[in-house]
Short mmCIF file of C-alpha atoms in Angstrom, two decimals:
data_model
loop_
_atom_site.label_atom_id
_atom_site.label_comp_id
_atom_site.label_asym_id
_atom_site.label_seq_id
_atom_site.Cartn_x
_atom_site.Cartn_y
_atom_site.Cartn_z
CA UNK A 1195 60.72 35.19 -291.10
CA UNK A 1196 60.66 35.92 -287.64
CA UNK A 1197 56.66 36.17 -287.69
CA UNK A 1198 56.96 32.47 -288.98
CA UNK A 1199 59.21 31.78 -286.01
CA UNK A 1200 57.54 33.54 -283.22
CA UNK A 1201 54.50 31.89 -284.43
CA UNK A 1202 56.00 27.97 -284.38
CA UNK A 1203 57.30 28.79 -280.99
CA UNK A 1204 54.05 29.98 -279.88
CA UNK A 1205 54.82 33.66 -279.17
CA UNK A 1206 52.98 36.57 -279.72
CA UNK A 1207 53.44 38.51 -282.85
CA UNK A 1208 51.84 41.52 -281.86
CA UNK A 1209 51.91 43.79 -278.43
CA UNK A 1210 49.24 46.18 -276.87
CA UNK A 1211 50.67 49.58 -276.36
CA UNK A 1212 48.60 51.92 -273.95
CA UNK A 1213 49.08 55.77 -275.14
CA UNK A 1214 47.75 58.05 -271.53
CA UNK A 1215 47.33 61.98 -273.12
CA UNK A 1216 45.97 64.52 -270.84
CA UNK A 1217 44.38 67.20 -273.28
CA UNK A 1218 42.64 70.61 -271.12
CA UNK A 1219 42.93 68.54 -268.14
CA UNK A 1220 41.23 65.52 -269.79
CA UNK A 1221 42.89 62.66 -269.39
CA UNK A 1222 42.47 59.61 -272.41
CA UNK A 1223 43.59 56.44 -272.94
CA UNK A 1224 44.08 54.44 -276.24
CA UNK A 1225 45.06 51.38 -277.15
CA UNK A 1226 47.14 50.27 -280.37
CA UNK A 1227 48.95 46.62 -281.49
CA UNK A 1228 51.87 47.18 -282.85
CA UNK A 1229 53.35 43.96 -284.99
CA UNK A 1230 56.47 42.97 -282.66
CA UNK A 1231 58.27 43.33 -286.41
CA UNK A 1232 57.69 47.06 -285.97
CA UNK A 1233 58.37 46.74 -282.52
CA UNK A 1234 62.07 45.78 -283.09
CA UNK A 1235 62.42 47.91 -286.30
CA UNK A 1236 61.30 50.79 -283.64
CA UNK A 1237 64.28 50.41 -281.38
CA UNK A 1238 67.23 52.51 -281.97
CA UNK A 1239 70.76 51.05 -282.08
CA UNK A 1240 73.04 52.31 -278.96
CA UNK A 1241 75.33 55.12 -280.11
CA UNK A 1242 78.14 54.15 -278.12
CA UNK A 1243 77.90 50.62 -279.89
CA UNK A 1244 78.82 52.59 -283.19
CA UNK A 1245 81.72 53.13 -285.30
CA UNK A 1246 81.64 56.81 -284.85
CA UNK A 1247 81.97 56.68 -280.90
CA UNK A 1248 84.84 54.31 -280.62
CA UNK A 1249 86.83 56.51 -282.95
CA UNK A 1250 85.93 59.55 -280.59
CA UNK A 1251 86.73 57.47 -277.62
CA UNK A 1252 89.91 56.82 -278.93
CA UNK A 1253 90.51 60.07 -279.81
CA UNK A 1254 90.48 61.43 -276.17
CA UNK A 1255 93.89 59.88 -275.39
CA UNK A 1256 95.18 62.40 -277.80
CA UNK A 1257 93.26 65.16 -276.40
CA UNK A 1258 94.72 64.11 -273.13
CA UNK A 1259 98.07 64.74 -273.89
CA UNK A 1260 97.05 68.39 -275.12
CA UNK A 1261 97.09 71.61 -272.85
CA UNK A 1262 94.62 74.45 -273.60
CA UNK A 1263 97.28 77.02 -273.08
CA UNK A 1264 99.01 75.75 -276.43
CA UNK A 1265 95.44 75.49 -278.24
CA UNK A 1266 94.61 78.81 -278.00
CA UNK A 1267 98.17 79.73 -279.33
CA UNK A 1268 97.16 78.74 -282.74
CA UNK A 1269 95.36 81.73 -284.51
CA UNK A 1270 93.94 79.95 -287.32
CA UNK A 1271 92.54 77.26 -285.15
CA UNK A 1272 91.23 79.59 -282.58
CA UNK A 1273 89.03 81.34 -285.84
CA UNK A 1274 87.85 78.38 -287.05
CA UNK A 1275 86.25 77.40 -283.52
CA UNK A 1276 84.00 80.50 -283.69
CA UNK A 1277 80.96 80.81 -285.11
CA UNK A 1278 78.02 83.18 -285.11
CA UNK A 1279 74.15 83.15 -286.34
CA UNK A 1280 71.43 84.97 -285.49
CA UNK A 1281 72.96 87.19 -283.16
CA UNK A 1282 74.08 84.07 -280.75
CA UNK A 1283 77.96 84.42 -280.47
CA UNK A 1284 79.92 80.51 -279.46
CA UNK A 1285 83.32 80.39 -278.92
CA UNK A 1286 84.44 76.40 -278.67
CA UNK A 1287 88.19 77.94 -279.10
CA UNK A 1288 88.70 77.13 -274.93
CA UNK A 1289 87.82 74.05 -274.94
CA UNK A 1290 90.63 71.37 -275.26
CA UNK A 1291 89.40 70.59 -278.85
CA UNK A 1292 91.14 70.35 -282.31
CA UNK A 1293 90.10 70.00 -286.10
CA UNK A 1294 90.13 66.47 -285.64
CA UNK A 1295 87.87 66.56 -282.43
CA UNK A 1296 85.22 68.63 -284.53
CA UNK A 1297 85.26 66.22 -287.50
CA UNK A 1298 84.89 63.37 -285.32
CA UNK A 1299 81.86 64.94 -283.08
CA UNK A 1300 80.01 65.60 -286.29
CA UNK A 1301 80.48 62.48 -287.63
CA UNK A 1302 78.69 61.37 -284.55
CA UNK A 1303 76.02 63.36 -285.04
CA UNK A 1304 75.58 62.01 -288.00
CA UNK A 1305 75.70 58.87 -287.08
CA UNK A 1306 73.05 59.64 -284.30
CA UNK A 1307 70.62 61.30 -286.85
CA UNK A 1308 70.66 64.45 -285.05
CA UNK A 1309 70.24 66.43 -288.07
CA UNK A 1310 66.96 64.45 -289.03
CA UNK A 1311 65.55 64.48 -285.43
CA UNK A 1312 65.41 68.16 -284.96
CA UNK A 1313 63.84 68.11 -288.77
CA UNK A 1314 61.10 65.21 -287.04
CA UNK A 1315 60.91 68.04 -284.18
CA UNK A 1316 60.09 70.88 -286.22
CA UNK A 1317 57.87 69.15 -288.72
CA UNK A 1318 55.48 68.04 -285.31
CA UNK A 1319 56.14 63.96 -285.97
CA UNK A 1320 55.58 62.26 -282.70
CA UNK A 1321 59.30 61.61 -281.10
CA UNK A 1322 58.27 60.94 -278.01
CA UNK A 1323 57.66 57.86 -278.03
CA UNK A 1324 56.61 56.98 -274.67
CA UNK A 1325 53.62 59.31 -275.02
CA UNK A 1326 53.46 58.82 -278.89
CA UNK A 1327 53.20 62.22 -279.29
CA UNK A 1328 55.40 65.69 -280.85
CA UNK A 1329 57.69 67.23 -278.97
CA UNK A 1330 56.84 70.86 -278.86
CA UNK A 1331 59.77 73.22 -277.45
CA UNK A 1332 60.29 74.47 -280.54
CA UNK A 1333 56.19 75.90 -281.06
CA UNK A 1334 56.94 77.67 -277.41
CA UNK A 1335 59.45 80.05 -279.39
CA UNK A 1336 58.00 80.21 -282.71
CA UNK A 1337 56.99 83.80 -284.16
CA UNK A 1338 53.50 84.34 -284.45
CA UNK A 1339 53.15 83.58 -288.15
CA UNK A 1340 55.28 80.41 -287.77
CA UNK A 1341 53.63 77.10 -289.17
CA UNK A 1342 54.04 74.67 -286.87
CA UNK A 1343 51.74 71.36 -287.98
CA UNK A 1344 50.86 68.80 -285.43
CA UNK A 1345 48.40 66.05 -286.94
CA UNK A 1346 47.00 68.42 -289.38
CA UNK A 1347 47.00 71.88 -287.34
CA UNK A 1348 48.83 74.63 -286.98
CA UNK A 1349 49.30 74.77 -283.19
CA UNK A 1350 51.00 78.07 -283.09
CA UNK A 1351 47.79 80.12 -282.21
CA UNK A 1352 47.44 77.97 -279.25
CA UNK A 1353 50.73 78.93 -277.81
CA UNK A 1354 50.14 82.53 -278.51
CA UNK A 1355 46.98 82.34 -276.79
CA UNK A 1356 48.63 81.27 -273.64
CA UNK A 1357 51.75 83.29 -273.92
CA UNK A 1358 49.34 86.37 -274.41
CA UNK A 1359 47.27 84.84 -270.80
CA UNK A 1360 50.61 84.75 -269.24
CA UNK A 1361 51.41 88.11 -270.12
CA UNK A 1362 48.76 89.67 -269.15
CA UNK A 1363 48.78 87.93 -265.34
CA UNK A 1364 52.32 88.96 -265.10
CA UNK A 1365 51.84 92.44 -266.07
CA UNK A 1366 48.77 92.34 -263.90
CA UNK A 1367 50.96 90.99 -260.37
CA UNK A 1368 54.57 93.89 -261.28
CA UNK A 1369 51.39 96.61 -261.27
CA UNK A 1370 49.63 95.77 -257.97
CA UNK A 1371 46.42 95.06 -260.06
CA UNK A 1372 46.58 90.73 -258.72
CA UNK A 1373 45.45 90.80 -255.29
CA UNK A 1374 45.90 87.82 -252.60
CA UNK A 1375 43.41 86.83 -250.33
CA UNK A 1376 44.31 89.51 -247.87
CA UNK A 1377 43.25 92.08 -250.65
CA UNK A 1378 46.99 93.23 -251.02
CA UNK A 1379 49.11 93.67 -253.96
CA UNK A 1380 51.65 90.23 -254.02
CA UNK A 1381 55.32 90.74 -253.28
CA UNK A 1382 56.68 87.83 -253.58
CA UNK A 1383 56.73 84.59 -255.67
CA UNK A 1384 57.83 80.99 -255.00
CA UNK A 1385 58.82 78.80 -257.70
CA UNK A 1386 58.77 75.18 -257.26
CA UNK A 1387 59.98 72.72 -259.79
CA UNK A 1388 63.21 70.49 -261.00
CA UNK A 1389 65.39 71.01 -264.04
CA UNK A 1390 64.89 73.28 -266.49
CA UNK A 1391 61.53 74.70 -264.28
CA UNK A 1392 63.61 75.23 -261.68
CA UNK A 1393 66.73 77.13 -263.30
CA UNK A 1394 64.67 78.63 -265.91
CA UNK A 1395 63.23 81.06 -263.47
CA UNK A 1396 66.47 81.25 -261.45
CA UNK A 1397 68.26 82.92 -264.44
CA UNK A 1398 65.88 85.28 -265.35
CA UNK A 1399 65.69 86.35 -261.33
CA UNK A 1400 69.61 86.29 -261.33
CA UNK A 1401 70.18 88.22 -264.52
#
């Protein structure tokens, strides 16, 4: 085995992983060994080393050859690229895509998992595995009497709690009520932050 191995050529069989979580502000460290068995059993194959992506990658010199403005001349194909839920309307029908694309980019995804990764999300597992911990977008939008479990509790109330704070000091700042030092009512706000921080906001102002 490769235990047996590691072990004749003197290697260690099991790592020290250092988890850092900051909890309220508190910040804690932990240690756990991890076999190096799990280790590699942890590490997930490359999709673009798979079956799945070289057939999509192949596929593209077809796609190539395609123009839009004959796409979207097909009727049936333009119906199937539609779909709505939930009141959120997506229209794939112009993009230079065909049955074939579709099939292929799902096979992908389920060659990638993706179905069983946004399960892991919702159920709370720990994906992230840098900070071993669960990846929580999802308890940010859930309804009040949602169930999200995270190591044994419902974490749901928690985000409520702060979505209710937040609330309440943005109410407080549109009404004049949140003074600044100068005693007057704030006018204006400045957001600072990358990505999703920083276009988040940037939408909501623009829209």
């Amino acid at each position: 085995t490769m235990s047996h191995a590691a072990r004749a050529r003197g290697v260690p069989t099991t790592t020290t992983t250092t988890v850092v979580r900051r909890v309220g502000g508190a910040r804690t460290v932990t240690k756990r060994n991890v076999t190096m068995a799990s280790a590699l059993k942890e590490k997930t194959k490359l999709i673009s080393t798979t079956e799945e992506w070289a057939a999509l990658a192949k596929h593209v010199a077809d796609i190539d050859q395609t123009h839009l403005r004959d796409l979207i001349q097909d009727p049936e194909r333009c119906a199937k690229m539609v779909i709505e839920a939930d009141g959120v309307y997506c229209d794939f029908a112009r993009q230079r895509a065909t049955d074939e694309t579709m099939s292929k980019l799902y096979d992908l995804a389920r060659a990638a998992g993706v179905k069983e990764k946004i399960n892991a999300m919702f159920n709370g597992e720990h994906i992230n595995n840098t900070e071993d911990r669960a990846v929580l977008h999802v308890a940010t939008r859930a309804p009040k009497d949602k169930v999200i479990n995270v190591d044994g509790r419902n974490v749901v109330p928690d985000v409520h709690d702060v979505l209710e704070k937040i609330k309440d000091f943005s109410d407080r700042v549109r009404n004049g009520e949140w003074i600044g030092e100068t005693g007057k009512p704030l006018t204006d706000v400045v957001a600072i932050g990358i990505g999703g921080a920083f276009f988040g906001p940037l939408f909501v102002h623009t829209s």
